[in-house]
Structures are given as C-alpha cells and as structure tokens.
JSON list of C-alpha atoms in Angstrom, two decimals:
[
{"chain": "A", "resi": 1, "resn": "ASN", "atom": "CA", "xyz": [-66.35, 52.39, 159.25]},
{"chain": "A", "resi": 2, "resn": "ALA", "atom": "CA", "xyz": [-64.73, 49.22, 159.52]},
{"chain": "A", "resi": 3, "resn": "GLY", "atom": "CA", "xyz": [-65.88, 48.25, 162.82]},
{"chain": "A", "resi": 4, "resn": "VAL", "atom": "CA", "xyz": [-63.72, 45.19, 164.68]},
{"chain": "A", "resi": 5, "resn": "THR", "atom": "CA", "xyz": [-61.36, 43.85, 161.87]},
{"chain": "A", "resi": 6, "resn": "GLN", "atom": "CA", "xyz": [-59.38, 40.41, 163.17]},
{"chain": "A", "resi": 7, "resn": "THR", "atom": "CA", "xyz": [-57.44, 38.80, 161.37]},
{"chain": "A", "resi": 8, "resn": "PRO", "atom": "CA", "xyz": [-56.33, 36.11, 160.98]},
{"chain": "A", "resi": 9, "resn": "LYS", "atom": "CA", "xyz": [-59.57, 34.86, 159.91]},
{"chain": "A", "resi": 10, "resn": "PHE", "atom": "CA", "xyz": [-57.40, 31.02, 160.33]},
{"chain": "A", "resi": 11, "resn": "GLN", "atom": "CA", "xyz": [-55.01, 29.41, 161.98]},
{"chain": "A", "resi": 12, "resn": "VAL", "atom": "CA", "xyz": [-52.97, 26.62, 162.40]},
{"chain": "A", "resi": 13, "resn": "LEU", "atom": "CA", "xyz": [-50.31, 26.19, 165.34]},
{"chain": "A", "resi": 14, "resn": "LYS", "atom": "CA", "xyz": [-47.99, 23.13, 166.57]},
{"chain": "A", "resi": 15, "resn": "THR", "atom": "CA", "xyz": [-47.65, 23.18, 170.26]},
{"chain": "A", "resi": 16, "resn": "GLY", "atom": "CA", "xyz": [-45.69, 25.15, 171.66]},
{"chain": "A", "resi": 17, "resn": "GLN", "atom": "CA", "xyz": [-45.78, 27.85, 169.31]},
{"chain": "A", "resi": 18, "resn": "SER", "atom": "CA", "xyz": [-46.61, 31.40, 169.57]},
{"chain": "A", "resi": 19, "resn": "MET", "atom": "CA", "xyz": [-48.56, 34.09, 168.24]},
{"chain": "A", "resi": 20, "resn": "THR", "atom": "CA", "xyz": [-50.53, 37.19, 168.06]},
{"chain": "A", "resi": 21, "resn": "LEU", "atom": "CA", "xyz": [-54.09, 37.43, 166.94]},
{"chain": "A", "resi": 22, "resn": "GLN", "atom": "CA", "xyz": [-55.08, 41.25, 165.99]},
{"chain": "A", "resi": 23, "resn": "CYS", "atom": "CA", "xyz": [-57.82, 43.09, 166.10]},
{"chain": "A", "resi": 24, "resn": "ALA", "atom": "CA", "xyz": [-58.46, 46.70, 165.35]},
{"chain": "A", "resi": 25, "resn": "GLN", "atom": "CA", "xyz": [-61.34, 49.15, 166.24]},
{"chain": "A", "resi": 26, "resn": "ASP", "atom": "CA", "xyz": [-61.97, 52.28, 164.16]},
{"chain": "A", "resi": 27, "resn": "MET", "atom": "CA", "xyz": [-64.70, 53.62, 166.20]},
{"chain": "A", "resi": 28, "resn": "ASN", "atom": "CA", "xyz": [-62.88, 55.16, 169.31]},
{"chain": "A", "resi": 29, "resn": "HIS", "atom": "CA", "xyz": [-63.88, 52.82, 171.59]},
{"chain": "A", "resi": 30, "resn": "GLU", "atom": "CA", "xyz": [-62.20, 52.88, 174.83]},
{"chain": "A", "resi": 31, "resn": "TYR", "atom": "CA", "xyz": [-63.53, 49.56, 176.02]},
{"chain": "A", "resi": 32, "resn": "MET", "atom": "CA", "xyz": [-62.08, 46.24, 174.43]},
{"chain": "A", "resi": 33, "resn": "SER", "atom": "CA", "xyz": [-61.83, 42.42, 175.17]},
{"chain": "A", "resi": 34, "resn": "TRP", "atom": "CA", "xyz": [-61.04, 39.29, 173.74]},
{"chain": "A", "resi": 35, "resn": "TYR", "atom": "CA", "xyz": [-63.82, 36.29, 174.13]},
{"chain": "A", "resi": 36, "resn": "ARG", "atom": "CA", "xyz": [-62.76, 32.67, 173.51]},
{"chain": "A", "resi": 37, "resn": "GLN", "atom": "CA", "xyz": [-66.15, 30.47, 171.75]},
{"chain": "A", "resi": 38, "resn": "ASP", "atom": "CA", "xyz": [-66.41, 26.95, 172.54]},
{"chain": "A", "resi": 39, "resn": "PRO", "atom": "CA", "xyz": [-68.89, 24.43, 171.80]},
{"chain": "A", "resi": 40, "resn": "GLY", "atom": "CA", "xyz": [-71.95, 24.18, 174.80]},
{"chain": "A", "resi": 41, "resn": "MET", "atom": "CA", "xyz": [-69.87, 27.26, 176.73]},
{"chain": "A", "resi": 42, "resn": "GLY", "atom": "CA", "xyz": [-70.80, 30.06, 175.47]},
{"chain": "A", "resi": 43, "resn": "LEU", "atom": "CA", "xyz": [-68.60, 32.89, 175.10]},
{"chain": "A", "resi": 44, "resn": "ARG", "atom": "CA", "xyz": [-65.81, 33.31, 178.07]},
{"chain": "A", "resi": 45, "resn": "LEU", "atom": "CA", "xyz": [-64.49, 36.50, 178.52]},
{"chain": "A", "resi": 46, "resn": "ILE", "atom": "CA", "xyz": [-60.44, 36.04, 178.13]},
{"chain": "A", "resi": 47, "resn": "HIS", "atom": "CA", "xyz": [-59.03, 39.74, 178.55]},
{"chain": "A", "resi": 48, "resn": "TYR", "atom": "CA", "xyz": [-60.58, 42.69, 178.42]},
{"chain": "A", "resi": 49, "resn": "SER", "atom": "CA", "xyz": [-58.78, 46.86, 178.73]},
{"chain": "A", "resi": 50, "resn": "VAL", "atom": "CA", "xyz": [-60.95, 49.83, 179.70]},
{"chain": "A", "resi": 51, "resn": "GLY", "atom": "CA", "xyz": [-58.37, 52.47, 177.29]},
{"chain": "A", "resi": 52, "resn": "ALA", "atom": "CA", "xyz": [-55.22, 52.34, 176.02]},
{"chain": "A", "resi": 53, "resn": "GLY", "atom": "CA", "xyz": [-52.94, 51.43, 178.94]},
{"chain": "A", "resi": 54, "resn": "ILE", "atom": "CA", "xyz": [-55.32, 49.22, 180.79]},
{"chain": "A", "resi": 55, "resn": "THR", "atom": "CA", "xyz": [-55.85, 45.65, 180.31]},
{"chain": "A", "resi": 56, "resn": "ASP", "atom": "CA", "xyz": [-57.32, 43.68, 183.39]},
{"chain": "A", "resi": 57, "resn": "GLN", "atom": "CA", "xyz": [-57.65, 39.71, 183.82]},
{"chain": "A", "resi": 58, "resn": "GLY", "atom": "CA", "xyz": [-61.39, 38.12, 182.75]},
{"chain": "A", "resi": 59, "resn": "GLU", "atom": "CA", "xyz": [-62.54, 34.61, 183.52]},
{"chain": "A", "resi": 60, "resn": "VAL", "atom": "CA", "xyz": [-60.00, 32.44, 181.03]},
{"chain": "A", "resi": 61, "resn": "PRO", "atom": "CA", "xyz": [-56.56, 34.64, 180.53]},
{"chain": "A", "resi": 62, "resn": "ASN", "atom": "CA", "xyz": [-54.07, 31.74, 181.55]},
{"chain": "A", "resi": 63, "resn": "GLY", "atom": "CA", "xyz": [-51.92, 31.20, 178.78]},
{"chain": "A", "resi": 64, "resn": "TYR", "atom": "CA", "xyz": [-52.49, 34.37, 177.38]},
{"chain": "A", "resi": 65, "resn": "ASN", "atom": "CA", "xyz": [-50.88, 38.03, 176.87]},
{"chain": "A", "resi": 66, "resn": "VAL", "atom": "CA", "xyz": [-52.64, 41.48, 175.96]},
{"chain": "A", "resi": 67, "resn": "SER", "atom": "CA", "xyz": [-51.41, 45.03, 175.81]},
{"chain": "A", "resi": 68, "resn": "ARG", "atom": "CA", "xyz": [-53.01, 48.67, 174.53]},
{"chain": "A", "resi": 69, "resn": "SER", "atom": "CA", "xyz": [-50.62, 50.78, 173.59]},
{"chain": "A", "resi": 70, "resn": "THR", "atom": "CA", "xyz": [-53.51, 52.75, 171.33]},
{"chain": "A", "resi": 71, "resn": "THR", "atom": "CA", "xyz": [-57.47, 53.30, 171.91]},
{"chain": "A", "resi": 72, "resn": "GLU", "atom": "CA", "xyz": [-57.25, 51.21, 168.10]},
{"chain": "A", "resi": 73, "resn": "ASP", "atom": "CA", "xyz": [-55.41, 48.45, 168.42]},
{"chain": "A", "resi": 74, "resn": "PHE", "atom": "CA", "xyz": [-55.68, 44.99, 171.60]},
{"chain": "A", "resi": 75, "resn": "PRO", "atom": "CA", "xyz": [-54.14, 41.74, 170.16]},
{"chain": "A", "resi": 76, "resn": "LEU", "atom": "CA", "xyz": [-53.76, 38.98, 172.36]},
{"chain": "A", "resi": 77, "resn": "ARG", "atom": "CA", "xyz": [-51.25, 36.81, 172.51]},
{"chain": "A", "resi": 78, "resn": "LEU", "atom": "CA", "xyz": [-50.45, 32.98, 172.93]},
{"chain": "A", "resi": 79, "resn": "LEU", "atom": "CA", "xyz": [-46.91, 32.79, 174.03]},
{"chain": "A", "resi": 80, "resn": "SER", "atom": "CA", "xyz": [-47.30, 29.04, 174.16]},
{"chain": "A", "resi": 81, "resn": "ALA", "atom": "CA", "xyz": [-49.77, 27.38, 172.71]},
{"chain": "A", "resi": 82, "resn": "ALA", "atom": "CA", "xyz": [-51.62, 24.14, 173.84]},
{"chain": "A", "resi": 83, "resn": "PRO", "atom": "CA", "xyz": [-54.52, 21.76, 172.08]},
{"chain": "A", "resi": 84, "resn": "SER", "atom": "CA", "xyz": [-56.64, 23.46, 174.95]},
{"chain": "A", "resi": 85, "resn": "GLN", "atom": "CA", "xyz": [-56.52, 26.65, 173.54]},
{"chain": "A", "resi": 86, "resn": "THR", "atom": "CA", "xyz": [-57.95, 25.64, 170.11]},
{"chain": "A", "resi": 87, "resn": "SER", "atom": "CA", "xyz": [-61.00, 27.44, 169.78]},
{"chain": "A", "resi": 88, "resn": "VAL", "atom": "CA", "xyz": [-62.95, 30.33, 168.05]},
{"chain": "A", "resi": 89, "resn": "TYR", "atom": "CA", "xyz": [-61.63, 33.65, 169.50]},
{"chain": "A", "resi": 90, "resn": "PHE", "atom": "CA", "xyz": [-63.69, 37.31, 169.20]},
{"chain": "A", "resi": 91, "resn": "CYS", "atom": "CA", "xyz": [-62.74, 40.62, 170.16]},
{"chain": "A", "resi": 92, "resn": "ALA", "atom": "CA", "xyz": [-65.26, 43.21, 170.46]},
{"chain": "A", "resi": 93, "resn": "SER", "atom": "CA", "xyz": [-64.91, 46.89, 171.36]},
{"chain": "A", "resi": 94, "resn": "SER", "atom": "CA", "xyz": [-68.07, 48.55, 173.38]},
{"chain": "A", "resi": 95, "resn": "PRO", "atom": "CA", "xyz": [-69.53, 52.18, 173.21]},
{"chain": "A", "resi": 96, "resn": "GLY", "atom": "CA", "xyz": [-70.40, 51.63, 176.78]},
{"chain": "A", "resi": 97, "resn": "GLN", "atom": "CA", "xyz": [-73.72, 49.30, 176.48]},
{"chain": "A", "resi": 98, "resn": "GLY", "atom": "CA", "xyz": [-73.15, 46.22, 174.86]},
{"chain": "A", "resi": 99, "resn": "LEU", "atom": "CA", "xyz": [-70.52, 45.19, 172.54]},
{"chain": "A", "resi": 100, "resn": "ILE", "atom": "CA", "xyz": [-69.97, 45.11, 168.71]},
{"chain": "A", "resi": 101, "resn": "PHE", "atom": "CA", "xyz": [-67.82, 42.34, 167.79]},
{"chain": "A", "resi": 102, "resn": "GLY", "atom": "CA", "xyz": [-65.64, 41.28, 164.75]},
{"chain": "A", "resi": 103, "resn": "GLN", "atom": "CA", "xyz": [-65.89, 38.14, 162.60]},
{"chain": "A", "resi": 104, "resn": "GLY", "atom": "CA", "xyz": [-63.75, 36.04, 164.78]},
{"chain": "A", "resi": 105, "resn": "THR", "atom": "CA", "xyz": [-60.39, 33.54, 164.58]},
{"chain": "A", "resi": 106, "resn": "ARG", "atom": "CA", "xyz": [-60.68, 30.40, 164.57]},
{"chain": "A", "resi": 107, "resn": "LEU", "atom": "CA", "xyz": [-57.50, 28.27, 166.06]},
{"chain": "A", "resi": 108, "resn": "THR", "atom": "CA", "xyz": [-56.76, 24.95, 165.67]},
{"chain": "A", "resi": 109, "resn": "VAL", "atom": "CA", "xyz": [-52.88, 23.46, 167.55]},
{"chain": "A", "resi": 110, "resn": "VAL", "atom": "CA", "xyz": [-52.42, 20.61, 167.12]},
{"chain": "B", "resi": 1, "resn": "ALA", "atom": "CA", "xyz": [-70.98, 36.15, 191.14]},
{"chain": "B", "resi": 2, "resn": "GLN", "atom": "CA", "xyz": [-73.43, 37.25, 187.97]},
{"chain": "B", "resi": 3, "resn": "SER", "atom": "CA", "xyz": [-74.18, 33.87, 185.54]},
{"chain": "B", "resi": 4, "resn": "VAL", "atom": "CA", "xyz": [-76.25, 33.63, 182.90]},
{"chain": "B", "resi": 5, "resn": "THR", "atom": "CA", "xyz": [-78.47, 30.25, 182.12]},
{"chain": "B", "resi": 6, "resn": "GLN", "atom": "CA", "xyz": [-80.13, 29.19, 179.00]},
{"chain": "B", "resi": 7, "resn": "PRO", "atom": "CA", "xyz": [-82.42, 26.04, 179.74]},
{"chain": "B", "resi": 8, "resn": "ASP", "atom": "CA", "xyz": [-82.78, 24.92, 176.39]},
{"chain": "B", "resi": 9, "resn": "ILE", "atom": "CA", "xyz": [-79.50, 23.65, 174.13]},
{"chain": "B", "resi": 10, "resn": "HIS", "atom": "CA", "xyz": [-81.42, 23.18, 171.19]},
{"chain": "B", "resi": 11, "resn": "ILE", "atom": "CA", "xyz": [-85.21, 23.93, 170.19]},
{"chain": "B", "resi": 12, "resn": "THR", "atom": "CA", "xyz": [-86.94, 22.93, 166.65]},
{"chain": "B", "resi": 13, "resn": "VAL", "atom": "CA", "xyz": [-89.73, 24.95, 165.89]},
{"chain": "B", "resi": 14, "resn": "SER", "atom": "CA", "xyz": [-91.67, 24.64, 162.53]},
{"chain": "B", "resi": 15, "resn": "GLU", "atom": "CA", "xyz": [-91.56, 27.67, 160.18]},
{"chain": "B", "resi": 16, "resn": "GLY", "atom": "CA", "xyz": [-94.90, 30.47, 160.90]},
{"chain": "B", "resi": 17, "resn": "ALA", "atom": "CA", "xyz": [-94.69, 28.84, 164.14]},
{"chain": "B", "resi": 18, "resn": "SER", "atom": "CA", "xyz": [-93.89, 31.54, 167.24]},
{"chain": "B", "resi": 19, "resn": "LEU", "atom": "CA", "xyz": [-90.56, 31.19, 169.60]},
{"chain": "B", "resi": 20, "resn": "GLU", "atom": "CA", "xyz": [-89.82, 31.68, 172.62]},
{"chain": "B", "resi": 21, "resn": "LEU", "atom": "CA", "xyz": [-86.05, 30.90, 174.04]},
{"chain": "B", "resi": 22, "resn": "ARG", "atom": "CA", "xyz": [-85.63, 31.40, 177.71]},
{"chain": "B", "resi": 23, "resn": "CYS", "atom": "CA", "xyz": [-82.91, 33.19, 179.80]},
{"chain": "B", "resi": 24, "resn": "ASN", "atom": "CA", "xyz": [-82.43, 33.46, 183.48]},
{"chain": "B", "resi": 25, "resn": "TYR", "atom": "CA", "xyz": [-79.68, 35.17, 184.93]},
{"chain": "B", "resi": 26, "resn": "SER", "atom": "CA", "xyz": [-78.15, 35.74, 188.57]},
{"chain": "B", "resi": 27, "resn": "TYR", "atom": "CA", "xyz": [-77.28, 39.21, 189.79]},
{"chain": "B", "resi": 28, "resn": "GLY", "atom": "CA", "xyz": [-77.64, 41.32, 192.89]},
{"chain": "B", "resi": 29, "resn": "ALA", "atom": "CA", "xyz": [-78.89, 44.59, 191.06]},
{"chain": "B", "resi": 30, "resn": "THR", "atom": "CA", "xyz": [-80.78, 45.21, 187.47]},
{"chain": "B", "resi": 31, "resn": "PRO", "atom": "CA", "xyz": [-77.76, 44.39, 185.06]},
{"chain": "B", "resi": 32, "resn": "TYR", "atom": "CA", "xyz": [-78.05, 45.39, 181.36]},
{"chain": "B", "resi": 33, "resn": "LEU", "atom": "CA", "xyz": [-79.20, 42.62, 179.14]},
{"chain": "B", "resi": 34, "resn": "PHE", "atom": "CA", "xyz": [-78.89, 41.41, 176.21]},
{"chain": "B", "resi": 35, "resn": "TRP", "atom": "CA", "xyz": [-79.52, 39.17, 173.25]},
{"chain": "B", "resi": 36, "resn": "TYR", "atom": "CA", "xyz": [-77.31, 38.26, 170.18]},
{"chain": "B", "resi": 37, "resn": "VAL", "atom": "CA", "xyz": [-77.83, 36.27, 167.19]},
{"chain": "B", "resi": 38, "resn": "GLN", "atom": "CA", "xyz": [-74.68, 33.92, 165.81]},
{"chain": "B", "resi": 39, "resn": "SER", "atom": "CA", "xyz": [-75.14, 32.02, 161.71]},
{"chain": "B", "resi": 40, "resn": "PRO", "atom": "CA", "xyz": [-72.77, 29.62, 161.03]},
{"chain": "B", "resi": 41, "resn": "GLY", "atom": "CA", "xyz": [-69.37, 31.03, 160.77]},
{"chain": "B", "resi": 42, "resn": "GLN", "atom": "CA", "xyz": [-70.23, 33.93, 161.65]},
{"chain": "B", "resi": 43, "resn": "GLY", "atom": "CA", "xyz": [-70.08, 36.43, 164.58]},
{"chain": "B", "resi": 44, "resn": "LEU", "atom": "CA", "xyz": [-72.23, 38.00, 166.88]},
{"chain": "B", "resi": 45, "resn": "GLN", "atom": "CA", "xyz": [-74.91, 40.76, 165.69]},
{"chain": "B", "resi": 46, "resn": "LEU", "atom": "CA", "xyz": [-77.31, 42.18, 168.83]},
{"chain": "B", "resi": 47, "resn": "LEU", "atom": "CA", "xyz": [-80.92, 41.91, 168.55]},
{"chain": "B", "resi": 48, "resn": "LEU", "atom": "CA", "xyz": [-81.62, 43.71, 170.98]},
{"chain": "B", "resi": 49, "resn": "LYS", "atom": "CA", "xyz": [-81.11, 45.26, 174.55]},
{"chain": "B", "resi": 50, "resn": "TYR", "atom": "CA", "xyz": [-82.50, 46.67, 177.55]},
{"chain": "B", "resi": 51, "resn": "PHE", "atom": "CA", "xyz": [-81.17, 48.73, 180.19]},
{"chain": "B", "resi": 52, "resn": "SER", "atom": "CA", "xyz": [-83.88, 50.49, 181.65]},
{"chain": "B", "resi": 53, "resn": "GLY", "atom": "CA", "xyz": [-87.85, 51.84, 181.33]},
{"chain": "B", "resi": 54, "resn": "ASP", "atom": "CA", "xyz": [-90.39, 49.82, 180.11]},
{"chain": "B", "resi": 55, "resn": "THR", "atom": "CA", "xyz": [-89.71, 46.00, 180.26]},
{"chain": "B", "resi": 56, "resn": "LEU", "atom": "CA", "xyz": [-90.92, 44.60, 176.76]},
{"chain": "B", "resi": 57, "resn": "VAL", "atom": "CA", "xyz": [-88.19, 45.68, 174.35]},
{"chain": "B", "resi": 58, "resn": "GLN", "atom": "CA", "xyz": [-88.12, 45.57, 170.33]},
{"chain": "B", "resi": 59, "resn": "GLY", "atom": "CA", "xyz": [-85.63, 44.57, 168.33]},
{"chain": "B", "resi": 60, "resn": "ILE", "atom": "CA", "xyz": [-84.64, 43.58, 165.25]},
{"chain": "B", "resi": 61, "resn": "LYS", "atom": "CA", "xyz": [-85.46, 40.99, 162.64]},
{"chain": "B", "resi": 62, "resn": "GLY", "atom": "CA", "xyz": [-89.06, 40.87, 164.55]},
{"chain": "B", "resi": 63, "resn": "PHE", "atom": "CA", "xyz": [-87.88, 39.80, 167.59]},
{"chain": "B", "resi": 64, "resn": "GLU", "atom": "CA", "xyz": [-88.75, 41.11, 171.20]},
{"chain": "B", "resi": 65, "resn": "ALA", "atom": "CA", "xyz": [-87.41, 40.37, 174.80]},
{"chain": "B", "resi": 66, "resn": "GLU", "atom": "CA", "xyz": [-89.39, 41.29, 177.98]},
{"chain": "B", "resi": 67, "resn": "PHE", "atom": "CA", "xyz": [-87.59, 41.92, 181.44]},
{"chain": "B", "resi": 68, "resn": "LYS", "atom": "CA", "xyz": [-89.34, 40.05, 184.37]},
{"chain": "B", "resi": 69, "resn": "ARG", "atom": "CA", "xyz": [-87.35, 40.86, 187.48]},
{"chain": "B", "resi": 70, "resn": "SER", "atom": "CA", "xyz": [-89.43, 39.07, 189.86]},
{"chain": "B", "resi": 71, "resn": "GLN", "atom": "CA", "xyz": [-88.10, 36.06, 187.78]},
{"chain": "B", "resi": 72, "resn": "SER", "atom": "CA", "xyz": [-84.77, 36.69, 186.75]},
{"chain": "B", "resi": 73, "resn": "SER", "atom": "CA", "xyz": [-85.46, 36.42, 183.08]},
{"chain": "B", "resi": 74, "resn": "PHE", "atom": "CA", "xyz": [-85.16, 37.64, 179.86]},
{"chain": "B", "resi": 75, "resn": "ASN", "atom": "CA", "xyz": [-86.66, 35.98, 177.56]},
{"chain": "B", "resi": 76, "resn": "LEU", "atom": "CA", "xyz": [-86.72, 36.13, 173.35]},
{"chain": "B", "resi": 77, "resn": "ARG", "atom": "CA", "xyz": [-90.08, 36.05, 171.56]},
{"chain": "B", "resi": 78, "resn": "LYS", "atom": "CA", "xyz": [-90.59, 36.10, 167.65]},
{"chain": "B", "resi": 79, "resn": "PRO", "atom": "CA", "xyz": [-94.52, 35.94, 167.10]},
{"chain": "B", "resi": 80, "resn": "SER", "atom": "CA", "xyz": [-93.65, 33.96, 163.49]},
{"chain": "B", "resi": 81, "resn": "VAL", "atom": "CA", "xyz": [-90.40, 32.28, 162.46]},
{"chain": "B", "resi": 82, "resn": "HIS", "atom": "CA", "xyz": [-88.68, 32.52, 159.29]},
{"chain": "B", "resi": 83, "resn": "TRP", "atom": "CA", "xyz": [-86.44, 29.39, 158.17]},
{"chain": "B", "resi": 84, "resn": "SER", "atom": "CA", "xyz": [-84.03, 32.67, 158.19]},
{"chain": "B", "resi": 85, "resn": "ASP", "atom": "CA", "xyz": [-83.43, 32.78, 161.88]},
{"chain": "B", "resi": 86, "resn": "ALA", "atom": "CA", "xyz": [-81.94, 29.01, 162.15]},
{"chain": "B", "resi": 87, "resn": "ALA", "atom": "CA", "xyz": [-78.98, 30.19, 164.47]},
{"chain": "B", "resi": 88, "resn": "GLU", "atom": "CA", "xyz": [-77.66, 30.27, 167.63]},
{"chain": "B", "resi": 89, "resn": "TYR", "atom": "CA", "xyz": [-79.37, 32.64, 170.05]},
{"chain": "B", "resi": 90, "resn": "PHE", "atom": "CA", "xyz": [-77.02, 34.11, 173.25]},
{"chain": "B", "resi": 91, "resn": "CYS", "atom": "CA", "xyz": [-78.71, 35.78, 176.06]},
{"chain": "B", "resi": 92, "resn": "ALA", "atom": "CA", "xyz": [-75.97, 37.71, 178.23]},
{"chain": "B", "resi": 93, "resn": "VAL", "atom": "CA", "xyz": [-75.82, 40.18, 181.16]},
{"chain": "B", "resi": 94, "resn": "ALA", "atom": "CA", "xyz": [-73.07, 42.98, 181.67]},
{"chain": "B", "resi": 95, "resn": "PRO", "atom": "CA", "xyz": [-72.88, 44.97, 185.24]},
{"chain": "B", "resi": 96, "resn": "TRP", "atom": "CA", "xyz": [-74.63, 48.95, 184.98]},
{"chain": "B", "resi": 97, "resn": "ASN", "atom": "CA", "xyz": [-71.62, 49.80, 185.60]},
{"chain": "B", "resi": 98, "resn": "GLN", "atom": "CA", "xyz": [-69.97, 48.09, 182.85]},
{"chain": "B", "resi": 99, "resn": "GLY", "atom": "CA", "xyz": [-71.65, 47.61, 180.39]},
{"chain": "B", "resi": 100, "resn": "GLY", "atom": "CA", "xyz": [-69.14, 46.00, 177.36]},
{"chain": "B", "resi": 101, "resn": "LYS", "atom": "CA", "xyz": [-67.81, 43.31, 180.16]},
{"chain": "B", "resi": 102, "resn": "LEU", "atom": "CA", "xyz": [-70.45, 40.60, 179.32]},
{"chain": "B", "resi": 103, "resn": "ILE", "atom": "CA", "xyz": [-71.13, 37.52, 180.57]},
{"chain": "B", "resi": 104, "resn": "PHE", "atom": "CA", "xyz": [-72.68, 35.13, 178.38]},
{"chain": "B", "resi": 105, "resn": "GLY", "atom": "CA", "xyz": [-75.07, 32.32, 178.51]},
{"chain": "B", "resi": 106, "resn": "GLN", "atom": "CA", "xyz": [-74.20, 28.87, 177.24]},
{"chain": "B", "resi": 107, "resn": "GLY", "atom": "CA", "xyz": [-76.85, 29.32, 174.10]},
{"chain": "B", "resi": 108, "resn": "THR", "atom": "CA", "xyz": [-79.56, 27.82, 171.93]},
{"chain": "B", "resi": 109, "resn": "GLU", "atom": "CA", "xyz": [-79.36, 26.61, 168.92]},
{"chain": "B", "resi": 110, "resn": "LEU", "atom": "CA", "xyz": [-82.27, 26.88, 166.71]},
{"chain": "B", "resi": 111, "resn": "SER", "atom": "CA", "xyz": [-84.21, 24.50, 164.15]},
{"chain": "B", "resi": 112, "resn": "VAL", "atom": "CA", "xyz": [-86.55, 25.25, 161.77]},
{"chain": "B", "resi": 113, "resn": "LYS", "atom": "CA", "xyz": [-88.73, 22.70, 159.42]},
{"chain": "B", "resi": 114, "resn": "PRO", "atom": "CA", "xyz": [-90.44, 23.85, 156.68]}
]
C-alpha cells in the first residue's frame, strides 16, 4: 500500500513551459485534491475532485488545470508556467474525514 | 467564509517544557478540526482530529488538543517537548459535509532548545 505518490519530486521550468504533476493513490479514495504551499501562507487549495469525472476549483485555481479520468489518478497541469507558480505542491486524498498527503513536488519557475 | 488563524508564527521552547500552539477558526457550525505536523522537506502527517464527542482529543506522539466551542479554538498541547518535535504545525478546518476540503492556517514553526 503506497498511499499517495507524487512525481516528480523536483522540477525546474522556464517561464512559458508546460508540465504535468502526477498524483496517484491506491486507497480507492473518491476525494482527491491539490494544494500549494508558500512560506507564511500555509496550504492553499488549487483544485479538488469528489470522484472520477468530477472536478472543481479551490481557492487559487488560476493557471492550473486538472482532470480525473480514474479514481486512482489526479494530474495537475500547468499550461504556461509563471514565476508566481514557484511553490511546493502537495497532492492529497481523503477517506472522508481528513487528508492523506503525498511527499510533495518542489517546482521552480525561472 | 471559513478561516483558520494561528497567531504564533514561530515559537521556541526548551526541551522538556510544556507546549501549547494556538488555533482559532471561523465557521458557522461545528466543523471538522485537524492538526498536522510537517518536518523539513517532508509531507504533512496527521497528529489528531476532532469531529464530535469528547472535546479533548488524543493524538500521536503524545499530543492532545481541546475543542472549545465558546472560544472557536482548537489548541494543541504537549506536556513535555522532545527535540524531535521541532517542525511546522498546521491547524485545519473542514466543513462537516466535506471532510476532505481542508482550509489551513498559516502554520506555527516550533523550535526546541536543548
């Protein structure tokens, strides 16, 4: 049982490049979400999903896209990276009460 | 709108001393409440959670938290801090019907003096 797995762990992008952060969970949780963590701001919700085919925006969705084609996977796409998207990104899944987090992806946009 | 406030950005305590980290929330009804801990470069680990019932909740690593509805608070406590407790601590709230949609406070960084 691997829990929540995020790849890659580190990434450097140039402004304007696109990329996808991968997230997979093997706990059969319906609920999955993406957060970004910035110093002094805690974790802020980007997008979340309550099941395959259903996604919704969180607090800071601009510049990010998501899709949920399977229960296991919830990728986060940056279509045109900007320096303001430099952050640590956490994927999480929920059994209904609370979240189980992945180890994070540290993204730097130069 | 829901919100969580952790008034202390950074706290330093001596090893063996007691600890209390403050958390205040804003929510119309009784929410789900959580405390998470994050060691440097790591993900977040759940320390404890409150949904209903006994307002004093026990967690892992010797931590406990008390829900006080009248003060909209959910403070985290530990009677005797160990050097390994140095980390960042996050309080979070979720609506009762959306237990996975957590809103986090800004975090409190704990340093432990020998």
